[in-house]
Each structure stands twice: as structure tokens, then as C-alpha cells.
PDB file of C-alpha atoms in Angstrom:
ATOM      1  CA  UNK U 173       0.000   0.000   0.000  1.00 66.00           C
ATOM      2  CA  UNK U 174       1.486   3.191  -1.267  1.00 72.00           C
ATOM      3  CA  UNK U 175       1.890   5.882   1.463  1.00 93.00           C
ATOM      4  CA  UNK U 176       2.254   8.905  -0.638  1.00 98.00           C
ATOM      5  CA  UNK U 177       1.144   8.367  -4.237  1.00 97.00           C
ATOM      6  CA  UNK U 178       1.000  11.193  -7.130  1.00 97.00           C
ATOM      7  CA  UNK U 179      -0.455  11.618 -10.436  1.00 97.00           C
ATOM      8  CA  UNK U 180       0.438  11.756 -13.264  1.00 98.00           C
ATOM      9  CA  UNK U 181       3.848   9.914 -13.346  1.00 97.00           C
ATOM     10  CA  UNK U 182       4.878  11.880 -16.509  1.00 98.00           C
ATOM     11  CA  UNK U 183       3.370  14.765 -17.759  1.00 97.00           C
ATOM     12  CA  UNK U 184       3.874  16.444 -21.317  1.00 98.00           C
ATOM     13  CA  UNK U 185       2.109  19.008 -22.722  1.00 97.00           C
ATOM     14  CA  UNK U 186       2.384  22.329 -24.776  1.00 97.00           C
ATOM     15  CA  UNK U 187       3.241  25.731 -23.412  1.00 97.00           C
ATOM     16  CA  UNK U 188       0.775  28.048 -22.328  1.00 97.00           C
ATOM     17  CA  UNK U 189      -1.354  25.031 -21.381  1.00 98.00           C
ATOM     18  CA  UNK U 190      -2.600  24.338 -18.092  1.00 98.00           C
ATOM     19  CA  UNK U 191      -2.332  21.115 -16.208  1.00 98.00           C
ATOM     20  CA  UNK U 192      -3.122  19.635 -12.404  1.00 98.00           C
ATOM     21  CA  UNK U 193      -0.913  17.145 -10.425  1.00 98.00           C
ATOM     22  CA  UNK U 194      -2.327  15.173  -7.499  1.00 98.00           C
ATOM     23  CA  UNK U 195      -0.832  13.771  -4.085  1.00 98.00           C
ATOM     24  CA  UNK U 196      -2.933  11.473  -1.732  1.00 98.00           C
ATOM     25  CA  UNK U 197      -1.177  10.239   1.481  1.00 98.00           C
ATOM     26  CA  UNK U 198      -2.534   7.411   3.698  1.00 97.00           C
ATOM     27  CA  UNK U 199      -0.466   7.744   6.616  1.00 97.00           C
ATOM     28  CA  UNK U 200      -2.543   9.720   8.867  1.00 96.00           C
ATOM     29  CA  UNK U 201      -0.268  13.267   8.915  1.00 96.00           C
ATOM     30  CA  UNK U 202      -1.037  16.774   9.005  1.00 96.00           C
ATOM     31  CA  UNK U 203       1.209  18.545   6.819  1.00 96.00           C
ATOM     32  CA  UNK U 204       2.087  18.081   3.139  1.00 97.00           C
ATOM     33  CA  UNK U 205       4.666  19.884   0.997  1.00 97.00           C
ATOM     34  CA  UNK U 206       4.711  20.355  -2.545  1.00 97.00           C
ATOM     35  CA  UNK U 207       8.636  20.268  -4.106  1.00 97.00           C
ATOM     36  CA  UNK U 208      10.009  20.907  -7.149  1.00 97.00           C
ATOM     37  CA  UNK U 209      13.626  19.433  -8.259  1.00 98.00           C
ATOM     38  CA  UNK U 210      15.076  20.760 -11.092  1.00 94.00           C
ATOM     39  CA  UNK U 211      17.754  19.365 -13.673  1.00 93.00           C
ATOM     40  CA  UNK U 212      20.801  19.771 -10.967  1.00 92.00           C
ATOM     41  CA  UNK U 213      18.348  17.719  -8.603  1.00 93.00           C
ATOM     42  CA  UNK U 214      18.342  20.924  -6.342  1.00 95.00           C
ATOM     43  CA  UNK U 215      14.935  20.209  -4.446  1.00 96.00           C
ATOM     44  CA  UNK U 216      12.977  23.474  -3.100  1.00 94.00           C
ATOM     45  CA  UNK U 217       9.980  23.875  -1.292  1.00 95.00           C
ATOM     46  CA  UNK U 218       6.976  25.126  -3.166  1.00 96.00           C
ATOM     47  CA  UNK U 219       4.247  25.233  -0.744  1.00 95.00           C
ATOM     48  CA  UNK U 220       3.074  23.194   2.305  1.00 94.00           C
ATOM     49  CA  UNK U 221      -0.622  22.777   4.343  1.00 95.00           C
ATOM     50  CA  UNK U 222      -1.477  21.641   7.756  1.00 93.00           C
ATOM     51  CA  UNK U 223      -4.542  20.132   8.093  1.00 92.00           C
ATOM     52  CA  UNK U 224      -6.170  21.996   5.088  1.00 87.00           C
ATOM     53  CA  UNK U 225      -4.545  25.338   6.017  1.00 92.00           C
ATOM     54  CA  UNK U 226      -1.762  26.610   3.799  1.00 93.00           C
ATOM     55  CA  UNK U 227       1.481  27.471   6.133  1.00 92.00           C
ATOM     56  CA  UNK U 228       4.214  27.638   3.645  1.00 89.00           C
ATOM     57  CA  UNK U 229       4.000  29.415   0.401  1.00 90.00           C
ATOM     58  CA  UNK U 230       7.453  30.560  -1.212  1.00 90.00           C
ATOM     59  CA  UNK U 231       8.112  33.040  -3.991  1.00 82.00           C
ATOM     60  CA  UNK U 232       6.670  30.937  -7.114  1.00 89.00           C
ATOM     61  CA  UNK U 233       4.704  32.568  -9.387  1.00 92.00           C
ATOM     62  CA  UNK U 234       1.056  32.754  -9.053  1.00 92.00           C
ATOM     63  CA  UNK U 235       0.921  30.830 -11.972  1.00 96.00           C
ATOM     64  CA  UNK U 236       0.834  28.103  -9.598  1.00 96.00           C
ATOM     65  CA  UNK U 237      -2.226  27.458  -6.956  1.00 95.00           C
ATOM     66  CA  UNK U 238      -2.127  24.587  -4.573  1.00 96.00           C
ATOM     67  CA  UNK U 239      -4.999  23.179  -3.182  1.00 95.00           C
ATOM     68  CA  UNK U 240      -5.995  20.603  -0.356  1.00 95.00           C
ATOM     69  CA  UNK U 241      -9.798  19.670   0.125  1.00 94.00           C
ATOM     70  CA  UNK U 242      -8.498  17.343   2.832  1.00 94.00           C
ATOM     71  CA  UNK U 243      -5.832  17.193   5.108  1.00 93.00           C
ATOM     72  CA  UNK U 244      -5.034  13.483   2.915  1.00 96.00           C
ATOM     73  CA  UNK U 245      -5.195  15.699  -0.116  1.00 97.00           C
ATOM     74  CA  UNK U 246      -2.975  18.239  -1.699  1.00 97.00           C
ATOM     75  CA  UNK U 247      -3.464  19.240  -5.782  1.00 97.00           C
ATOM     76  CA  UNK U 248      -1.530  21.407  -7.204  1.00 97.00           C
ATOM     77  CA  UNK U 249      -2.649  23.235 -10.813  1.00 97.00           C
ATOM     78  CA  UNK U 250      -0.535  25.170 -12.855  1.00 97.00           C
ATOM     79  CA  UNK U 251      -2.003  27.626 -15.527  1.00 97.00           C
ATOM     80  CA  UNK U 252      -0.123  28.799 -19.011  1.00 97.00           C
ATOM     81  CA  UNK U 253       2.793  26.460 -18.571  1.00 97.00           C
ATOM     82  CA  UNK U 254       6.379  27.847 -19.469  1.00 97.00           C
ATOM     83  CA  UNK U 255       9.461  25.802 -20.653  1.00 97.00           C
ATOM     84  CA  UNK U 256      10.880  26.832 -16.889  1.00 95.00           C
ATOM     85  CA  UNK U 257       8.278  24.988 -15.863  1.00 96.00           C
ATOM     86  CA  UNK U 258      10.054  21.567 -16.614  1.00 97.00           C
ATOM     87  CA  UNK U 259      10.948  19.773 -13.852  1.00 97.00           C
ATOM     88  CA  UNK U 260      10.058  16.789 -11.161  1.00 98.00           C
ATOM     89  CA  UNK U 261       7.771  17.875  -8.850  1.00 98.00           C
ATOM     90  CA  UNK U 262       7.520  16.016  -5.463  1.00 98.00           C
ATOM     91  CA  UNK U 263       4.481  15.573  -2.650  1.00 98.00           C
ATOM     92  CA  UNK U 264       5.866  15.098   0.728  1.00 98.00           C
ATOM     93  CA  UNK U 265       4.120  14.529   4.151  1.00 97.00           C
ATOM     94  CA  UNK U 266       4.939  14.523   7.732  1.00 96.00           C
ATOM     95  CA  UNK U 267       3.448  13.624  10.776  1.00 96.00           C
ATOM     96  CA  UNK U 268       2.859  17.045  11.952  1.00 94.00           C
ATOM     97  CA  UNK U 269       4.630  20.927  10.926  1.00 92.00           C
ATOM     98  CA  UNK U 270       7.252  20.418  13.774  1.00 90.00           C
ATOM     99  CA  UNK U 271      10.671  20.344  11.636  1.00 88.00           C
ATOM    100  CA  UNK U 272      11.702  17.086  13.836  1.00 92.00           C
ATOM    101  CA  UNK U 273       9.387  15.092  11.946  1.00 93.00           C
ATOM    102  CA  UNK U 274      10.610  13.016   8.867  1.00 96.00           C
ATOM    103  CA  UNK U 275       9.378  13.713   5.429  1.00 97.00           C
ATOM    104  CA  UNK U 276       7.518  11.007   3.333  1.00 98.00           C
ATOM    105  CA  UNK U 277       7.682  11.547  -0.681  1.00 98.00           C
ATOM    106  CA  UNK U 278       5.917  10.470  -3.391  1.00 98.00           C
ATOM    107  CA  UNK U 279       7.474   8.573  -6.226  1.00 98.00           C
ATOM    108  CA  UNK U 280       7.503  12.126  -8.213  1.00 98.00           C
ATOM    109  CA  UNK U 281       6.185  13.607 -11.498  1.00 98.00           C
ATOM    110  CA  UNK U 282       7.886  14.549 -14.236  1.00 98.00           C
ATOM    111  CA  UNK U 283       6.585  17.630 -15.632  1.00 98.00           C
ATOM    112  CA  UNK U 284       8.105  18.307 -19.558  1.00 98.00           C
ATOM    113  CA  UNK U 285       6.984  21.418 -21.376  1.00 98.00           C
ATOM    114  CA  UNK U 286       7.384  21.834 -25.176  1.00 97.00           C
TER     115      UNK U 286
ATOM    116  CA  UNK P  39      18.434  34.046   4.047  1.00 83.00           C
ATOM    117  CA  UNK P  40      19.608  30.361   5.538  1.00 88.00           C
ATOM    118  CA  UNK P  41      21.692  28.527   3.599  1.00 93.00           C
ATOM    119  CA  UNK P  42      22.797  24.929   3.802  1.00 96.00           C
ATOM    120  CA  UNK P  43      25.866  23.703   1.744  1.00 96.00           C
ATOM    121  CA  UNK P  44      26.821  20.381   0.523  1.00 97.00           C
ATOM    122  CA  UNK P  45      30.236  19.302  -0.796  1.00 97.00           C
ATOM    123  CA  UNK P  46      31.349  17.659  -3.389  1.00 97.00           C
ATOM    124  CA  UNK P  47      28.576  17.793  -6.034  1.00 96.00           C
ATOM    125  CA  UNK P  48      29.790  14.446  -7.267  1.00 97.00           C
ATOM    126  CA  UNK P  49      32.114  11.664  -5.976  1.00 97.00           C
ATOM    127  CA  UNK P  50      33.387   8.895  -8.049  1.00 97.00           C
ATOM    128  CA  UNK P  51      34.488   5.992  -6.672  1.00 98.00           C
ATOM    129  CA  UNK P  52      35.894   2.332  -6.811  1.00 98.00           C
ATOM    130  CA  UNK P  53      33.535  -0.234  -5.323  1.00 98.00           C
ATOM    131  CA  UNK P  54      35.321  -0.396  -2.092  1.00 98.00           C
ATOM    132  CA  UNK P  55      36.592   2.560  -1.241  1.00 98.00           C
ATOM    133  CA  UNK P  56      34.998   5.241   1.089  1.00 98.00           C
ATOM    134  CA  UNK P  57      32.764   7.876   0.824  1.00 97.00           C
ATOM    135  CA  UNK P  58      32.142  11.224   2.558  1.00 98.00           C
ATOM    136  CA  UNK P  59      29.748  14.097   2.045  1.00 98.00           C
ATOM    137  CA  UNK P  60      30.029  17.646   4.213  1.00 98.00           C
ATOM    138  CA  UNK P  61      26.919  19.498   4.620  1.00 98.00           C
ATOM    139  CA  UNK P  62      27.197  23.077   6.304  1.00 98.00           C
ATOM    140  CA  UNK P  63      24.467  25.400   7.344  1.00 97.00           C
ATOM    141  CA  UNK P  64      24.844  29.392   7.869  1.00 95.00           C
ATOM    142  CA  UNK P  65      22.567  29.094  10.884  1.00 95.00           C
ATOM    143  CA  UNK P  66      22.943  26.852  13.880  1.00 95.00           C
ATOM    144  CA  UNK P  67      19.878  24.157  13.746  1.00 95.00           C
ATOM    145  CA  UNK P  68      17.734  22.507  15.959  1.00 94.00           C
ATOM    146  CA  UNK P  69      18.088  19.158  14.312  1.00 96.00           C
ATOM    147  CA  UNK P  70      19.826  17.647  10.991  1.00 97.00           C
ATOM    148  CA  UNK P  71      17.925  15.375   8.639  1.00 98.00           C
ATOM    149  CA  UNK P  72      19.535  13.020   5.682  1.00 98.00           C
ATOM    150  CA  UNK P  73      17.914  11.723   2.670  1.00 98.00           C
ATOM    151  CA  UNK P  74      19.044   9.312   0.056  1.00 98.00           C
ATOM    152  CA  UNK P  75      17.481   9.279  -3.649  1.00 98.00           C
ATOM    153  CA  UNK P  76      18.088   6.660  -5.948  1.00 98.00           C
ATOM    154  CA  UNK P  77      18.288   7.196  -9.823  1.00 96.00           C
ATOM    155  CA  UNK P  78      15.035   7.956 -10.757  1.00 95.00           C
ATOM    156  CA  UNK P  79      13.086   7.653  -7.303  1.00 97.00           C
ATOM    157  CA  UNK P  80      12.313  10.309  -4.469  1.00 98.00           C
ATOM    158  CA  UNK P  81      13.864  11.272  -1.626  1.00 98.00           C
ATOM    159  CA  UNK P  82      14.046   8.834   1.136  1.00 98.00           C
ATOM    160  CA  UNK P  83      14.451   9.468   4.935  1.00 98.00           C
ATOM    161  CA  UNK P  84      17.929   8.146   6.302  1.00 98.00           C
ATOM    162  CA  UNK P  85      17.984   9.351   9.917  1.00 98.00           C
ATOM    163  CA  UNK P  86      17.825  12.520  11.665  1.00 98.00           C
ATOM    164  CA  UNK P  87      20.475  14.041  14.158  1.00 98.00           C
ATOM    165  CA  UNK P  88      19.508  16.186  16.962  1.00 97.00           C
ATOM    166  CA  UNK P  89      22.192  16.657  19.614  1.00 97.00           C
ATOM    167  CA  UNK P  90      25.451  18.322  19.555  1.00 97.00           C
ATOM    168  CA  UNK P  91      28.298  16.233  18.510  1.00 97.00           C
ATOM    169  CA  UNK P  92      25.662  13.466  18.494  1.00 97.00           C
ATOM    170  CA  UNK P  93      27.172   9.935  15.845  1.00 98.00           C
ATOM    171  CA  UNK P  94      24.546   7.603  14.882  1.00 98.00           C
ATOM    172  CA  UNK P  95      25.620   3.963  12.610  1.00 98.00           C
ATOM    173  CA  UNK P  96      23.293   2.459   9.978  1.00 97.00           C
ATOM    174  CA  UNK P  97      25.795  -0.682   9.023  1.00 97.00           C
ATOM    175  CA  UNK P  98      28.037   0.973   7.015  1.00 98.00           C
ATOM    176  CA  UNK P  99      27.111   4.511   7.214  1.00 98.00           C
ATOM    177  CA  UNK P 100      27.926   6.847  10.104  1.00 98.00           C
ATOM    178  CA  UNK P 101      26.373  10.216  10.285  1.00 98.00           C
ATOM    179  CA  UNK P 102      27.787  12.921  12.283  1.00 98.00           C
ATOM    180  CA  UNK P 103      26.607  16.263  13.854  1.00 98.00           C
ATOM    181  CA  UNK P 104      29.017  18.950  14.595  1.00 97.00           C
ATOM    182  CA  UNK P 105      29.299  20.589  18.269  1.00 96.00           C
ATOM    183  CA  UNK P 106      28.275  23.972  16.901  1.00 96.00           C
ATOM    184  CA  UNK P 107      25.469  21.920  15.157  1.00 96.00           C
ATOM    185  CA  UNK P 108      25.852  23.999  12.083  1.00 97.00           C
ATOM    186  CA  UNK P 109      27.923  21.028  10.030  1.00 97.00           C
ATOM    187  CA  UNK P 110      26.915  17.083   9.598  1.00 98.00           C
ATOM    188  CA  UNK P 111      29.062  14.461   7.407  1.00 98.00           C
ATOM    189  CA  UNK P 112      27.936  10.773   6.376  1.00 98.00           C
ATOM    190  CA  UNK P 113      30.797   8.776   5.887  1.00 98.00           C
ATOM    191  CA  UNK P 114      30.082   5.411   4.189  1.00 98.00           C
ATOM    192  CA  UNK P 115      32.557   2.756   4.678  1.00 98.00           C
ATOM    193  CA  UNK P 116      33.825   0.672   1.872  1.00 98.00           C
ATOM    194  CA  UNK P 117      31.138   1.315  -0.907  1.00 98.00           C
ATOM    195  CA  UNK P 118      28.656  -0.930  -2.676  1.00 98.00           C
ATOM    196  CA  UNK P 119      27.163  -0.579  -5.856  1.00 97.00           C
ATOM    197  CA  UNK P 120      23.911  -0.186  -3.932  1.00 97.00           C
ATOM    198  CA  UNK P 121      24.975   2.845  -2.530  1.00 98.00           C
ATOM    199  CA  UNK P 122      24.429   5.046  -5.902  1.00 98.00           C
ATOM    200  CA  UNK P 123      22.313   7.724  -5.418  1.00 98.00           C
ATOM    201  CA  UNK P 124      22.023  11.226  -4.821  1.00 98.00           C
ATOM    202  CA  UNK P 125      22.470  12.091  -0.833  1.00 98.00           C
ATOM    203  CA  UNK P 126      21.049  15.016   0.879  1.00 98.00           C
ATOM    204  CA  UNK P 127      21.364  16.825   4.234  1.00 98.00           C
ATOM    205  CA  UNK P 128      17.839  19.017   5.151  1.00 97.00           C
ATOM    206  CA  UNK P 129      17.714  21.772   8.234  1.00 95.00           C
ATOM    207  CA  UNK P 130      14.748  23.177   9.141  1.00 94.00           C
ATOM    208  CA  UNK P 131      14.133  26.924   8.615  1.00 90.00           C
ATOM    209  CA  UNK P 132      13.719  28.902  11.706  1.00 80.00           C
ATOM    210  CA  UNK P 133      12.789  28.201  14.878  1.00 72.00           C
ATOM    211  CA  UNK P 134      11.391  24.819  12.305  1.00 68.00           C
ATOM    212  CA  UNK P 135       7.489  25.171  13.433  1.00 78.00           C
ATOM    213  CA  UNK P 136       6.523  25.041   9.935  1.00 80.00           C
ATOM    214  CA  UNK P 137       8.511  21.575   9.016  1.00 85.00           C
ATOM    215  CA  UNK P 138      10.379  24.347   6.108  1.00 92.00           C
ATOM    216  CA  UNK P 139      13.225  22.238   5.233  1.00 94.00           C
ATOM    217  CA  UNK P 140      16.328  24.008   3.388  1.00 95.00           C
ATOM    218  CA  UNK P 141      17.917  20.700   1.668  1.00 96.00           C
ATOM    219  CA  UNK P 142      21.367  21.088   0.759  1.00 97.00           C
ATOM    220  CA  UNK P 143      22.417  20.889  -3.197  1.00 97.00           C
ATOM    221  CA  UNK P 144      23.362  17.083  -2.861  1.00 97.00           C
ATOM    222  CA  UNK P 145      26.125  14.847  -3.363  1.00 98.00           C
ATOM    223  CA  UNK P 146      25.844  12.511  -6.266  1.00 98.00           C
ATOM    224  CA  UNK P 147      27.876   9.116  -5.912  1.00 98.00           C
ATOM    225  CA  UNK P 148      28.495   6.854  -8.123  1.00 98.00           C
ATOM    226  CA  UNK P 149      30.256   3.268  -7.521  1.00 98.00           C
ATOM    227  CA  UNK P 150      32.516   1.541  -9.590  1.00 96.00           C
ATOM    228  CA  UNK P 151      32.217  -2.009  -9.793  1.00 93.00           C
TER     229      UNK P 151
END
């Protein structure tokens, strides 16, 4: 039984397009993250919720809108796509927001814009 | 803003040999957390690190935390091909009540065989 599962797997699609990824974790936490690793594998932190309630939320553009209609749950769309776009993006969970707590990721999704 | 820094970017080596990655943070942190990916997978937990000076073991690998707790090392002792992969240390941001985690760049090793 997956604990933190995301789709798509791959994702292609055309510039100025707009696409959604989805995370679902069955482990019971609070808080999930939304990464995104680019070519150099250099993994940042996009956004993160606890319990439904958006607590992290770096500088990416507003382009990009997460969303979590349960604390099991966390989407994340991105309108008019851009070539910079192109990366893996991860869903991570943890027990709860305290930074002691290990993070759980999903296998990835591999975002490639044309 | 916090930074953490991880050196090398890459390490070759012979199946065999040893292997050590530095990680550095510009802050002093509460606790020190180290992830493994494989080619192609995600980010897996390895062990956190919490108290000054503190050395845990996992068979081969020993993970250190400095007495300033602002520097951690994995050493792994005589490599296996199953150690490829791309290591990472992670500090939390802060006071680390939001679970913000600044990962360093990585450490890519590969293994001979």
C-alpha cells in the first residue's frame, strides 16, 4: 500500500497550457509539501498545508495554486505552462509541521513542457 | 536568508573505497535530517540528528553532527554498488514550526564495480 502516491507519473504538454498534479497520502499526517527538483536535482519547497490550512507558500509565481480539500489531499494546478516549468515535482508529508518530523515523498512527477 | 551547503557535487568511486559528504548550514539548527534518492526515485528518509556532537551507525554509514550543530558528514565505509544515489542533508528553517526544510544541493555518488 502506497503511502504517498501522485499523479500523473509523466506529464507532457504544450506551453501556455494548463495542467493539475495530485498527491494522496494514507499515513494519517497533518502537513504536506509540494517540491520541485530541477535538472541539478536541487529540491525546493513550493508550498506546504497543515490540516487543510496553507502554512508555507514561497516566492513561485502565481501561476501556480495549490490546493488541499483534505488534510489526505494536496493538488496542485498550474495555468499557461512555461518551458521553466520543466521539472520533477515532489508531494511530501509529515506527521505534523514540527521540523523534527521526517518527510515522506511520493514517487515524483515529471513535468516536460514543449 | 539560511543557507545549507553540501560538498562535493559528485564523488566517483571504486567499489570499495569510502565515501564522505560535508553538509554546512549558515545558521545553527535545531536538528539535521539526511535523505538518500536513488536514480530515478524520491527522496528517502535516512535518519535525523539532533544533539550536539551526536554519531549515529546504519551498518556501514555513520552520520555525524558537529558541536556547533551547524555542520553534519555521512561517511560510508567501503562502498557498494547499492549505494548510488544522490544524498542530501535538510535543516529546518527557523525556529522549524513550519517543518520548512532548506535541503542542501546534494552529493551525487556513483560506484565503480
Amino acid at each position: 500500500d502506497t503511502a504517498v502516491s501522485q499523479t500523473p507519473k509523466y506529464l507532457v504538454t504544450q506551453m501556455g497550457n494548463d495542467k493539475s498534479i495530485k498527491c494522496e497520502q494514507n499515513l494519517g499526517h497533518d502537513t504536506m509539501y509540494w517540491y520541485k527538483q530541477d535538472s541539478k536535482k536541487f529540491l525546493k519547497i513550493m508550498f506546504s498545508y497543515n490540516n487543510k490550512e496553507l502554512i508555507i507558500n514561497e516566492t513561485v509565481p502565481n501561476r501556480f495554486s495549490p490546493k488541499s480539500p483534505d488534510k489526505a489531499h494536496l493538488n496542485l494546478h498550474i495555468n499557461s505552462l512555461e518551458l521553466g516549468d520543466s521539472a520533477v515535482y515532489f508531494c511530501a508529508s509529515s506527521l505534523t509541521r514540527d521540523s523534527y518530523n521526517e518527510q515522506f515523498f511520493g514517487p515524483g512527477t515529471r513535468l516536460t513542457v514543449l | 536568508g539560511q543557507q545549507v551547503m553540501q560538498i562535493p557535487q559528485y564523488q566517483h568511486v571504486q567499489e570499495g573505497e569510502d565515501f564522505t559528504t560535508y553538509c554546512n548550514s549558515s545558521t545553527t539548527l535545531s536538528n539535521i535530517q539526511w535523505y538518500k534518492q536513488r536514480p530515478g526515485g524520491h527522496p528517502v528518509f535516512l535518519i535525523q540528528l539532533v544533539k550536539s556532537g551526536e554519531v549515529k551507525k546504519q551498518k556501514r554509514l555513520t552520520f555525524q553532527f558537529g558541536e556547533a550543530k551547524k555542520n553534519s558528514s555521512l561517511h560510508i565505509t567501503a562502498t557498494q554498488t547499492t549505494d548510488v544515489g544522490t544524498y542530501f542533508c535538510a535543516g529546518p528553517e527557523g525556529s522549524g514550526n513550519t517543518g520548512k526544510l532548506i535541503f542542501g544541493q546534494g552529493t551525487t555518488l556513483q560506484v565503480k564495480p
